[in-house]
Coordinates of C-alpha atoms and ligand atoms in Angstrom, one line a residue:
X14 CA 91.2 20.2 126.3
X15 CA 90.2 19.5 122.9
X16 CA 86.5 19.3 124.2
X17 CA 87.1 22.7 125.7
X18 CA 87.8 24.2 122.9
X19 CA 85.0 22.6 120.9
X20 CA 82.9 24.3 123.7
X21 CA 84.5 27.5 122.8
X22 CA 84.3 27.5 119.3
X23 CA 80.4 26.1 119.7
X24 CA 79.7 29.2 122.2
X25 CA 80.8 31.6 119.8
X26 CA 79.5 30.7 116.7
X27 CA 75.6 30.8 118.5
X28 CA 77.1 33.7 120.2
X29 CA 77.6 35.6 116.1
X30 CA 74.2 33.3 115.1
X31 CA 72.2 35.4 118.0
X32 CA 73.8 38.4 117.1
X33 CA 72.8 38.2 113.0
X34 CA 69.4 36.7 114.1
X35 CA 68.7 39.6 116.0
X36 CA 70.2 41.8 113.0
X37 CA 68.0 40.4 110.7
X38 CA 64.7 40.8 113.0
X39 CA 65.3 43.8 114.0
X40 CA 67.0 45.5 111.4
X41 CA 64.1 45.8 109.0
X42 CA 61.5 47.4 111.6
X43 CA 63.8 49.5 112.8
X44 CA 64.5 50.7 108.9
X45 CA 60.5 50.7 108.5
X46 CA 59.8 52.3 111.6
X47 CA 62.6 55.1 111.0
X48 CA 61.0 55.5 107.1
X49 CA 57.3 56.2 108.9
X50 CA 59.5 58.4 111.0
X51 CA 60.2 60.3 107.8
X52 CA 57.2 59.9 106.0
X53 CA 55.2 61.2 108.8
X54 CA 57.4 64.1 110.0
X55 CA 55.7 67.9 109.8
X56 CA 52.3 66.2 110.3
X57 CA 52.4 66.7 114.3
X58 CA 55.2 68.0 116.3
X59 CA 53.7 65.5 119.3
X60 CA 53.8 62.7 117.0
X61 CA 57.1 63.9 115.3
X62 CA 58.6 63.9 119.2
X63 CA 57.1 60.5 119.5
X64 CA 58.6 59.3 116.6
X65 CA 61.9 60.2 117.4
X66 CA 62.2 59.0 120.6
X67 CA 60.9 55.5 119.2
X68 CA 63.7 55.5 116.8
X69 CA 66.4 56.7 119.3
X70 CA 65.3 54.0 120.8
X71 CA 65.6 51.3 118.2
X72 CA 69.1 52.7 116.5
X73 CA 70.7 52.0 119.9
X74 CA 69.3 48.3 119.2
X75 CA 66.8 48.6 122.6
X76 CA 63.3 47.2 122.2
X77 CA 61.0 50.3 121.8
X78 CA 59.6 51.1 125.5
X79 CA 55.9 50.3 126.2
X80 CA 55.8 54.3 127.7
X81 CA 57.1 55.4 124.3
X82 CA 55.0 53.2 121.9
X83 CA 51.9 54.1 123.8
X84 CA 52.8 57.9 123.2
X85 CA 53.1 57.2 119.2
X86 CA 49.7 55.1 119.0
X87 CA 47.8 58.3 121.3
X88 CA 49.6 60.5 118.4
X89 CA 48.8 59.1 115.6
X90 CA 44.8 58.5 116.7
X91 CA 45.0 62.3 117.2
X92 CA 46.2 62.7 113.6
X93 CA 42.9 62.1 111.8
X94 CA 41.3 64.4 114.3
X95 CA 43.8 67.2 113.4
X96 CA 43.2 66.2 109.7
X97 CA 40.4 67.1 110.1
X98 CA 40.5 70.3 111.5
X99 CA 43.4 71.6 109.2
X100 CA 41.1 70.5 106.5
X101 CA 38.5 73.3 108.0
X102 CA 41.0 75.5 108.7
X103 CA 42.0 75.4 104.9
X104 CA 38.8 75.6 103.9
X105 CA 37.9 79.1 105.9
X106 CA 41.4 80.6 104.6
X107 CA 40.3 79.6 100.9
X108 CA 37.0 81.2 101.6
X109 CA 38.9 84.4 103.3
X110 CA 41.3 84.2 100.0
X111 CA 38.1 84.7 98.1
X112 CA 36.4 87.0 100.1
X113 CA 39.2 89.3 100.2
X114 CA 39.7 88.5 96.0
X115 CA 36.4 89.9 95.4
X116 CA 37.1 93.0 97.8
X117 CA 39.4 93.6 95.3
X118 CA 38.6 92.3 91.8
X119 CA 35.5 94.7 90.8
X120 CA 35.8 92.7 87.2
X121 CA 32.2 90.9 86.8
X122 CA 34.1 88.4 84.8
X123 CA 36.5 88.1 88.1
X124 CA 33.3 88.0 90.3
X125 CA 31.7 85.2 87.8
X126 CA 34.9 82.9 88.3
X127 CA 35.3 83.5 92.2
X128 CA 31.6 82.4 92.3
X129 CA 32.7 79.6 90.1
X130 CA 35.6 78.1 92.1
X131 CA 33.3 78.4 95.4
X132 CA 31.0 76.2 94.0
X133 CA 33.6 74.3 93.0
X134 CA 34.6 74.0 96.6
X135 CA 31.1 72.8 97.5
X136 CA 30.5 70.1 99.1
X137 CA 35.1 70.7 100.0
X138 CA 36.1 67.2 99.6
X139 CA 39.6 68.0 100.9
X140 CA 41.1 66.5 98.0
X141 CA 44.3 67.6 97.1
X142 CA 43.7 67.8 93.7
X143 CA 40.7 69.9 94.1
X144 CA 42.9 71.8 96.2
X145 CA 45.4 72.7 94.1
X146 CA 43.1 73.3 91.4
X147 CA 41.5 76.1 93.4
X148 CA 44.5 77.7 95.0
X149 CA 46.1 77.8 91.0
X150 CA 43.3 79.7 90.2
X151 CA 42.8 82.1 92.7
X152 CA 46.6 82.6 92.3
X153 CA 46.1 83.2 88.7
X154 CA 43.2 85.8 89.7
X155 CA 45.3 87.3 92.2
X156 CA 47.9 88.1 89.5
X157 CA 46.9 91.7 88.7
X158 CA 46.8 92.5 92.1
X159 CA 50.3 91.5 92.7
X160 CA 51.5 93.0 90.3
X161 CA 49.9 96.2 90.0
X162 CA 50.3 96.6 93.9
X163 CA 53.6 94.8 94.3
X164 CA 55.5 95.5 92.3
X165 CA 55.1 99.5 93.0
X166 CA 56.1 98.5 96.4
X167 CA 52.5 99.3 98.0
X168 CA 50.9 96.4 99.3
X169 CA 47.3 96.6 99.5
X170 CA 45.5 96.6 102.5
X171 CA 43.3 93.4 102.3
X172 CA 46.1 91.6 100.9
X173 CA 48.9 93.4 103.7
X174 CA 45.7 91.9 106.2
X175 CA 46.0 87.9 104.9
X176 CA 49.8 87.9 105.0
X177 CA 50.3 89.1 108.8
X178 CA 47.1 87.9 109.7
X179 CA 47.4 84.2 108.8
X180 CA 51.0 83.6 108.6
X181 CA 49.4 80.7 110.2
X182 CA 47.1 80.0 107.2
X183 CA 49.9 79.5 104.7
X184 CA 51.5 77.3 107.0
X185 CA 48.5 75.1 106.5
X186 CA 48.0 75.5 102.9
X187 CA 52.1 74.4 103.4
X188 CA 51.5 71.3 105.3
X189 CA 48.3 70.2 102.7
X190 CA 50.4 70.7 100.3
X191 CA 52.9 68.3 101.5
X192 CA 50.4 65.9 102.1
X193 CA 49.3 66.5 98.2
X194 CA 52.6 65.4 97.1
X195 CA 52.5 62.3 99.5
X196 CA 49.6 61.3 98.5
X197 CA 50.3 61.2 94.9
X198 CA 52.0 57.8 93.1
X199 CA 54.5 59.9 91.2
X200 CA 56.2 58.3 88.5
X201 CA 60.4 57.8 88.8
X202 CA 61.0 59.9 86.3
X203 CA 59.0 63.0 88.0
X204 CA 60.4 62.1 91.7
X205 CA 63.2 64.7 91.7
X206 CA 60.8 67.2 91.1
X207 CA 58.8 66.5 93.5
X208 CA 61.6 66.3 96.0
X209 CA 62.7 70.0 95.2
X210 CA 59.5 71.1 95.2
X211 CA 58.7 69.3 98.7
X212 CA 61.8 71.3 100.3
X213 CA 60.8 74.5 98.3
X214 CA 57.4 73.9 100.8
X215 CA 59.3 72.9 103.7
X216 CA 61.3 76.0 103.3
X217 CA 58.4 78.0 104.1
X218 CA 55.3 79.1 102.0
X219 CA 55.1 82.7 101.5
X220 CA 52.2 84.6 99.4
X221 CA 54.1 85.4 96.9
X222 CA 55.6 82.2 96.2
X223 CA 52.9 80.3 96.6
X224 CA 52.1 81.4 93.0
X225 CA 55.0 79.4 91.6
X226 CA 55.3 76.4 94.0
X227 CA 51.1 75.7 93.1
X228 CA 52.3 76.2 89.1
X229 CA 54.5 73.6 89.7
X230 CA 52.4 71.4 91.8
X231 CA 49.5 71.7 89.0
X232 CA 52.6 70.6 86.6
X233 CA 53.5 67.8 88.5
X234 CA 49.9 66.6 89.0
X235 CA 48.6 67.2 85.3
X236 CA 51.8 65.2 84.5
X237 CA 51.0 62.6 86.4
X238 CA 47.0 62.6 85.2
X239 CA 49.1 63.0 81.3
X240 CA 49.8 58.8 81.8
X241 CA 46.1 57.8 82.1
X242 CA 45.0 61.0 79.8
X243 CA 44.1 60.0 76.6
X244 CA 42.6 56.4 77.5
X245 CA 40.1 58.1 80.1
X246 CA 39.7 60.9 77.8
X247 CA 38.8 58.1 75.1
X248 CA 36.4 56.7 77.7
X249 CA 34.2 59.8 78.6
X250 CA 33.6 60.5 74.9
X251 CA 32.0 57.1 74.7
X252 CA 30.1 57.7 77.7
X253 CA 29.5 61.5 76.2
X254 CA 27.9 59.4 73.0
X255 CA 25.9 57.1 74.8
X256 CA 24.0 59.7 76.8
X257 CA 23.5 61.8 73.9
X258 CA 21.9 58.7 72.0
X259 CA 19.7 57.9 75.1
X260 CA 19.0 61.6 75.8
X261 CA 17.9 62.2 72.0
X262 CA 15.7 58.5 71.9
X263 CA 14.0 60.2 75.5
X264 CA 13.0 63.2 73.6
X265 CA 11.2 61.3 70.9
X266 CA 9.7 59.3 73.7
X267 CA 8.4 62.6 75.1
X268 CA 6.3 63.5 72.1
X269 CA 4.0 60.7 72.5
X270 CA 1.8 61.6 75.4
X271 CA 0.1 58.0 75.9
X272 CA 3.9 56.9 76.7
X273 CA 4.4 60.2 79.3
X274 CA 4.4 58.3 82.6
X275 CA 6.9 55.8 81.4
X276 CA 9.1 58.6 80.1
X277 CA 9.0 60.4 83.3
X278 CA 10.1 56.9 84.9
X279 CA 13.0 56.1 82.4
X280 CA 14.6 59.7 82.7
X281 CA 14.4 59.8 86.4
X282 CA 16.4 56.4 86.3
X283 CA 18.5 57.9 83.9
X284 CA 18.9 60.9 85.9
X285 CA 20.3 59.1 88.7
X286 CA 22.4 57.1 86.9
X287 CA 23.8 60.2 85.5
X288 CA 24.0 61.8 89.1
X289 CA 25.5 59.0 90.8
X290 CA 28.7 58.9 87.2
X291 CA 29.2 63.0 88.3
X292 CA 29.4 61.5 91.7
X293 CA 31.8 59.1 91.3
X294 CA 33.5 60.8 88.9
X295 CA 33.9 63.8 91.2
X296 CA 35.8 61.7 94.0
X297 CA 37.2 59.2 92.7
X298 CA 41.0 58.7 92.0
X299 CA 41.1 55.7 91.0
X300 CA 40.6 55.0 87.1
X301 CA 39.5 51.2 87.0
X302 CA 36.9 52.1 90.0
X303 CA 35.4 55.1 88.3
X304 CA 35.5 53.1 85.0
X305 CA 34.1 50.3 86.6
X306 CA 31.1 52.0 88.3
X307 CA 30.5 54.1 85.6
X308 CA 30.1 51.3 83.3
X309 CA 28.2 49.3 85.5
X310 CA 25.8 53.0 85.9
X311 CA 25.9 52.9 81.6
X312 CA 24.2 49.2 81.5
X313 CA 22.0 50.4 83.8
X314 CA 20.9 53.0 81.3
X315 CA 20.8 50.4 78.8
X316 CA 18.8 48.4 80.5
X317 CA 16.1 50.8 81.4
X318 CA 16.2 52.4 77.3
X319 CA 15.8 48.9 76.1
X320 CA 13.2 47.9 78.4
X321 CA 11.2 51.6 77.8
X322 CA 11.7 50.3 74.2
X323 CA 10.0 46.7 74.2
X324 CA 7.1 48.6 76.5
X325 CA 6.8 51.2 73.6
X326 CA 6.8 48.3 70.8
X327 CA 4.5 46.1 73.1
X328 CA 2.4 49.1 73.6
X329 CA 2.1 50.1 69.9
X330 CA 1.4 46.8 68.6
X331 CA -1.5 46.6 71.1
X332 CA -2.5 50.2 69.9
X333 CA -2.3 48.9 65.8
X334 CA -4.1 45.9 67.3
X335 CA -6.9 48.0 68.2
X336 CA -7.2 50.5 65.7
X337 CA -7.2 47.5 63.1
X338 CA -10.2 46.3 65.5
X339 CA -12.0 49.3 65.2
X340 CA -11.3 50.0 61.4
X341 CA -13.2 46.7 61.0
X342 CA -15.7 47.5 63.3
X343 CA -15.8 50.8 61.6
X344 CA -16.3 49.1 58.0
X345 CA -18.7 46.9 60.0
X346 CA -21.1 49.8 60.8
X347 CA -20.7 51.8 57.8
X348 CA -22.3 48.7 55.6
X349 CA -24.6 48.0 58.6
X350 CA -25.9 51.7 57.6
X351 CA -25.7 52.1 54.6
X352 CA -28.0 48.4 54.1
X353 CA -30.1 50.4 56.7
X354 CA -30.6 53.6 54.7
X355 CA -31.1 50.9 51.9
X356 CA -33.9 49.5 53.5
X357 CA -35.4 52.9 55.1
X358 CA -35.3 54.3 51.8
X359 CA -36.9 51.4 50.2
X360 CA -39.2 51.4 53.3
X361 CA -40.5 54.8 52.7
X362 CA -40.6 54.6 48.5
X363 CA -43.1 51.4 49.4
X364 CA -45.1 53.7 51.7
X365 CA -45.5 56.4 49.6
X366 CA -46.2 54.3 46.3
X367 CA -49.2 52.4 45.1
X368 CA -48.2 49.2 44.3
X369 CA -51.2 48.8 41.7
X370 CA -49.9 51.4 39.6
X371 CA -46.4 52.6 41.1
X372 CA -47.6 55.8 40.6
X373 CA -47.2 57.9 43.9
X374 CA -49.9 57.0 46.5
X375 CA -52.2 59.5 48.5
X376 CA -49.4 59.6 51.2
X377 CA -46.8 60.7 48.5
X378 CA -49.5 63.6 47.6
X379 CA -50.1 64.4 51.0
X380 CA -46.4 65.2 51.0
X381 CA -46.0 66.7 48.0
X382 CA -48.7 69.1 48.0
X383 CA -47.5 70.3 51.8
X384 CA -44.2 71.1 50.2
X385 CA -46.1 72.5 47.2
X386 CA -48.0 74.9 49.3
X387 CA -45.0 76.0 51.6
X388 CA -43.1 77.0 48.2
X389 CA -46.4 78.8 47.6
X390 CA -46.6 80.5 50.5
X391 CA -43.0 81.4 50.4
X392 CA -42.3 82.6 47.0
X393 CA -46.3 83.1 46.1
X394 CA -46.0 81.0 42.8
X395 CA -48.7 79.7 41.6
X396 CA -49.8 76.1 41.6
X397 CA -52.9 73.9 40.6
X398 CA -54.4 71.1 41.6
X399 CA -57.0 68.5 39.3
X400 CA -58.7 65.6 40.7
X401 CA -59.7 62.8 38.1
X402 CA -61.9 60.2 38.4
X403 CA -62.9 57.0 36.3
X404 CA -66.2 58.1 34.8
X405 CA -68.7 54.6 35.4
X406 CA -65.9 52.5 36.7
X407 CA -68.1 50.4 38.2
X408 CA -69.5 49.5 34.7
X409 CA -66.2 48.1 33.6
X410 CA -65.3 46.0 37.2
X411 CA -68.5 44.4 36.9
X412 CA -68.8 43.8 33.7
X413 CA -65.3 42.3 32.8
X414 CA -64.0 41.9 36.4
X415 CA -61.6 42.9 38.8
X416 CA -58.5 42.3 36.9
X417 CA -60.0 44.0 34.1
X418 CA -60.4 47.1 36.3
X419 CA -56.7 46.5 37.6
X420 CA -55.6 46.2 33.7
X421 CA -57.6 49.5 33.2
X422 CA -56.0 51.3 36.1
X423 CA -52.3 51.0 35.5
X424 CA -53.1 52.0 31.6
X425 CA -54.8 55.1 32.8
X426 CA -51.8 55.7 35.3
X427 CA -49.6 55.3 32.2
X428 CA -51.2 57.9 30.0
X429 CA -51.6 60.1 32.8
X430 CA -47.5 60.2 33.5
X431 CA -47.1 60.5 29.8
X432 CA -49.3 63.1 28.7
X433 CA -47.9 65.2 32.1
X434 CA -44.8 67.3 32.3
X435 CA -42.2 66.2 33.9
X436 CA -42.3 68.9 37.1
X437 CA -45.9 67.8 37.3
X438 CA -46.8 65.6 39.8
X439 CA -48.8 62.9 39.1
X440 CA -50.8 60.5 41.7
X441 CA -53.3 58.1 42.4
X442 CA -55.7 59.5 45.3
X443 CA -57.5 56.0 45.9
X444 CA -59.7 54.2 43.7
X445 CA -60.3 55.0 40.7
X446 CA -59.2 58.9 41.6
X447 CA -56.0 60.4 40.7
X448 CA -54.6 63.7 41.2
X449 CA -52.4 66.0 39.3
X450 CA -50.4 68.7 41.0
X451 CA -48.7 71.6 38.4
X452 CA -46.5 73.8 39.8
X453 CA -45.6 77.5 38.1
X454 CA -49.4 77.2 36.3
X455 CA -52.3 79.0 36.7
X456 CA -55.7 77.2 36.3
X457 CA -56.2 78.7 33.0
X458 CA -52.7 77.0 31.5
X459 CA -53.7 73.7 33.4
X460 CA -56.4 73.8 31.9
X461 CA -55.0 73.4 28.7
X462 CA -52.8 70.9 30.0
X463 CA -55.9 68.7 32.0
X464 CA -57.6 68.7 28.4
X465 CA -54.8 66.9 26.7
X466 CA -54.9 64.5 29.2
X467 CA -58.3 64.0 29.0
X468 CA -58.6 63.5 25.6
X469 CA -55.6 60.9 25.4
X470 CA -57.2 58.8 27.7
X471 CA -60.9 59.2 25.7
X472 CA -59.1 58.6 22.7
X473 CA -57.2 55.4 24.1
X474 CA -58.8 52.3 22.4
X475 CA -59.5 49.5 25.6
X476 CA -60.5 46.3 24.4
X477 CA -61.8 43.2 26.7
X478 CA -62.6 40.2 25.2
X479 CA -62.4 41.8 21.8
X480 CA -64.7 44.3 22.4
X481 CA -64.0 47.8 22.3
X482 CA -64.7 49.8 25.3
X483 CA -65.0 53.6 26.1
X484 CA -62.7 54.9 29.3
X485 CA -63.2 58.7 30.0
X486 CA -62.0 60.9 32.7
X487 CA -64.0 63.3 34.8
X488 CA -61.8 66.5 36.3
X489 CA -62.4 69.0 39.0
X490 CA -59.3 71.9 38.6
X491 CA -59.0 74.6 40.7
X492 CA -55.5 77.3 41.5
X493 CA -54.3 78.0 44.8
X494 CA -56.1 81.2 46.3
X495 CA -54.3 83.6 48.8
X496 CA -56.7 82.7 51.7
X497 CA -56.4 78.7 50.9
X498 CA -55.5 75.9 53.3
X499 CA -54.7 72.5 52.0
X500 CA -58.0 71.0 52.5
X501 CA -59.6 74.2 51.1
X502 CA -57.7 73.6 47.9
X503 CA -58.5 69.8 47.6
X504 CA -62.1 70.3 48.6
X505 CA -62.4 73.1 46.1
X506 CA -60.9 70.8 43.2
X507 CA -63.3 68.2 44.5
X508 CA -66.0 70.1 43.9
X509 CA -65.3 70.6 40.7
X510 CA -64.9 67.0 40.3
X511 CA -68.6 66.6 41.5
X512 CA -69.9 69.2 39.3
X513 CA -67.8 67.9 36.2
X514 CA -69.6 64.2 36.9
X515 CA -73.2 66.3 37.2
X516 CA -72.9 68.0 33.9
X517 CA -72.3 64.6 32.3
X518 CA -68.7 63.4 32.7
X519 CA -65.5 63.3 30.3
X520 CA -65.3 66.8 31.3
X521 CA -63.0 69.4 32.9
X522 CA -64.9 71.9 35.6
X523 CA -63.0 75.0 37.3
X524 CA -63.5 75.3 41.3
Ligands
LIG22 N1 -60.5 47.1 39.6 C1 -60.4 48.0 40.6 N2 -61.5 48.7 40.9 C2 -61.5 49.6 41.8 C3 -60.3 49.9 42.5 N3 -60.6 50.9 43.4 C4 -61.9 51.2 43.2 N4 -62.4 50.5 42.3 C5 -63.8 50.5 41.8 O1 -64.1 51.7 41.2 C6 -65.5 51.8 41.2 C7 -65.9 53.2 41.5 O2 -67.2 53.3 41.4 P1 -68.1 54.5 41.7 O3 -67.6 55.2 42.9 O4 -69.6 54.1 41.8 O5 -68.0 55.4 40.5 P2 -68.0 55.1 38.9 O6 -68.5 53.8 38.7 O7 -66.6 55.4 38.4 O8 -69.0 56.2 38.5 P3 -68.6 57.8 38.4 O9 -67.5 58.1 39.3 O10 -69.9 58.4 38.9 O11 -68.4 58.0 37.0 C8 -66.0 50.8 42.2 O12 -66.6 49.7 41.6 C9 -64.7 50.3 42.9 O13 -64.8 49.0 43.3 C10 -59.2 49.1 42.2 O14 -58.1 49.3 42.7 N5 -59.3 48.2 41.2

């Protein structure tokens, strides 16, 4: 008896242990599976049905049936799909909105902003922020209309056309909207707003209060951006800083042209980088993604400015490496010339001087009197020419020798320079000749001149070996005539040379 009811007692306790197991297992799916139920209602009347059937199902504690699970999981693969399409369908009623706005808005400052927000729309993410964003301000643009039109009780035509047209439209804009608010993690403090502004929607959207309800959407959301606000705003003026820095160092980059190609490289790669931040920054929702990406797109920046850097430094220390090269080869050159024209110089003095006397040698006259007789023959000034020769030079070579004669011929050079002017030109022919070009003087003002010269060098008192010896000149003189050549002139002077040395020397004779 006693065993029995052990048994009893035993068989009802696992009996109530069964009964809370199956409590506790099932309980919490079922309250999960009802909460989808909830959270996914107005997205698909199938998938609603579905749904509800499932949860019929599982409040009358009966395991869902295979039939009915099979029919949520086909409902909820079609969901993306129609996602999808309500997504299009949105985005050709926004388009109609705008078409139909700019019917009506004649305003170029009205046009400028509808062609603003449908760029805006371009490439339509589908995001519900974007979407509210657009739908605020096409409401806002619509605002004259409404009111003007409206309000007088005379709805315009366009507008009459979108609100029996596609009743079906706001519907949509409706059900995204929903999904907007689910989609948002709204903060406890903002959830009863959102709850009266989800059955405000649910209610029904109509056109004109779809102003309001978007109003306080766009509240709700910028409320909800308001916690991260200030930090991200902090952020992007950083990243504003940095590109302005890079974009300013680029520009100086640009003025060197040597550097060109790399410049073109580092602000492409910058240029992406930038790209890809408007990118990510367009679609992202997530702060600590877009932050992270953006940084990691800001090293990459960086990176590429400080390497465009050490190529530039590299790059101009190779240049000062090379201009220093050349200014020594420069400094090189210019003293390589300079000993050059030295040495020409010296060359040329050498060639045209005697080295006996140092007086100018028969070269140096040859050049002189071409210049002399161009100058002639350009300005017609007068010039003359005497030849003077040793008289009995011979005498004096043999008698006291060579070096005598040498002694002889420097002294007579001396006198010769002395006694001259200083624009004469003195030099010595060959020999024992010399020559005396006067330039500006007739032959009768040479002549004077010729004389003095020839009695300085009679009157000069030579002595060899303590003897006295006589040294006398013999010259030929002659002016430059309108029909002479140069050899004319010298072989006139000549002449007179001869003739001087016939009528018995130390004497002047006119050619
Ligand atoms: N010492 C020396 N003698 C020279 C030089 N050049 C020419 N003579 C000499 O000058 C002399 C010229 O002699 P000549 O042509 O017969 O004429 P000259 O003795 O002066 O007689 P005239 O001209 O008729 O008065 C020769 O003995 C030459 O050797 C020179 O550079 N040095």
């Amino acid at each position: 008896m006693e065993q029995d009811d052990w048994k009893e007692r035993y068989k009802s306790l696992s009996d109530q242990m069964d009964e809370l197991q199956t409590q506790f297992e099932d309980q919490p799916l079922q309250h999960l599976l009802c909460q989808m139920t909830v959270a996914l209602d107005g997205q698909s009347a199938q998938l609603d049905h579905a749904l509800n059937l499932l949860c019929t199902q599982l409040k009358n504690n009966q395991p869902g049936s295979p039939k009915v699970i099979q029919l949520v999981e086909k409902q909820l693969r079609g969901l993306d799909i129609e996602q999808q399409q309500q997504q299009e369908a949105l985005l050709l009623g926004l388009r109609k909105w705008i078409y139909q706005l700019r019917l009506n808005l004649t305003a170029e400052a009205a046009d400028q902003r509808l062609k603003g927000i449908e760029g805006e729309m371009t490439p339509f993410s589908g995001q519900l922020a974007v979407i509210a964003k657009v739908v605020n301000e096409l409401v806002e643009l619509q605002g004259p209309l409404l009111a003007d039109d409206f309000n007088q009780g005379h709805h315009h035509a366009a507008l009459d056309g979108i609100a029996q047209e596609d009743e079906a439209l706001l519907q949509k804009i409706g059900s995204e909207l929903l999904s907007l608010i689910a989609g948002l993690n709204i903060p406890p403090g903002d959830m009863s707003l959102a709850r009266e502004l989800v059955s405000r929607i649910e209610e029904g959207v109509t056109l004109n209060g779809l102003s309001s309800i978007v109003q306080d959407l766009v509240g709700l959301v910028s409320r909800f951006n308001a916690y991260n606000g200030a930090e991200f705003e902090n952020y992007l003026q950083n990243l504003t800083g940095h590109l302005v820095e890079v974009q300013a160092y680029v520009k100086a980059g640009q003025t060197d042209e040597l550097a060109a190609d790399e410049v073109v490289l580092l602000t492409n790669g910058i240029q992406k980088d930038v790209q890809s931040i408007q990118t990510v920054m367009q679609e992202s929702n997530d702060l600590q993604q877009l932050k992270s990406h953006v940084s990691s797109q800001l090293l990459n920046i960086v990176k590429s400015v400080d390497l465009f850097k050490e190529k530039e430094e590299r790059r101009e220390q190779r240049l000062y490496e090379r201009y220093l090269q050349l200014q020594r080869r420069f400094e090189q050159m210019e003293e390589q010339t300079h000993q050059m024209k030295v040495h020409i110089e010296s060359e040329r003095h050498k060639a045209l001087t005697d080295s006996l006397t140092s007086l100018p040698n028969r070269a140096g006259y040859d050049e002189q009197l071409h210049a002399e007789f161009e100058r002639w023959k350009r300005y017609g000034q007068p010039f003359s020419l005497a030849v003077a020769d040793l008289d009995l030079f011979k005498r004096i070579n043999d008698t006291y020798g060579h070096q005598a004669g040498d002694k002889v011929l420097r002294l007579i050079a001396n006198i010769l320079t002395k006694q001259s002017r200083s624009t004469d030109f003195v030099a010595r022919y060959g020999g024992e000749e010399f020559v005396i070009l006067m330039p500006g003087t007739t032959a009768k003002q040479a002549m004077i001149a010729v004389d003095k010269v020839r009695q300085a060098v009679a009157q000069s008192p030579f002595n060899f070996h303590g003897d006295p010896v006589q040294i006398t000149l013999s010259l030929g003189l002659t002016e430059v005539q309108p029909e002479d050549a140069i050899d004319s002139l010298f072989n006139r002077a000549d002449k007179a040379l001869y003739e001087a040395k016939r009528l018995g020397r130390n004497r002047i004779e006119l050619g």
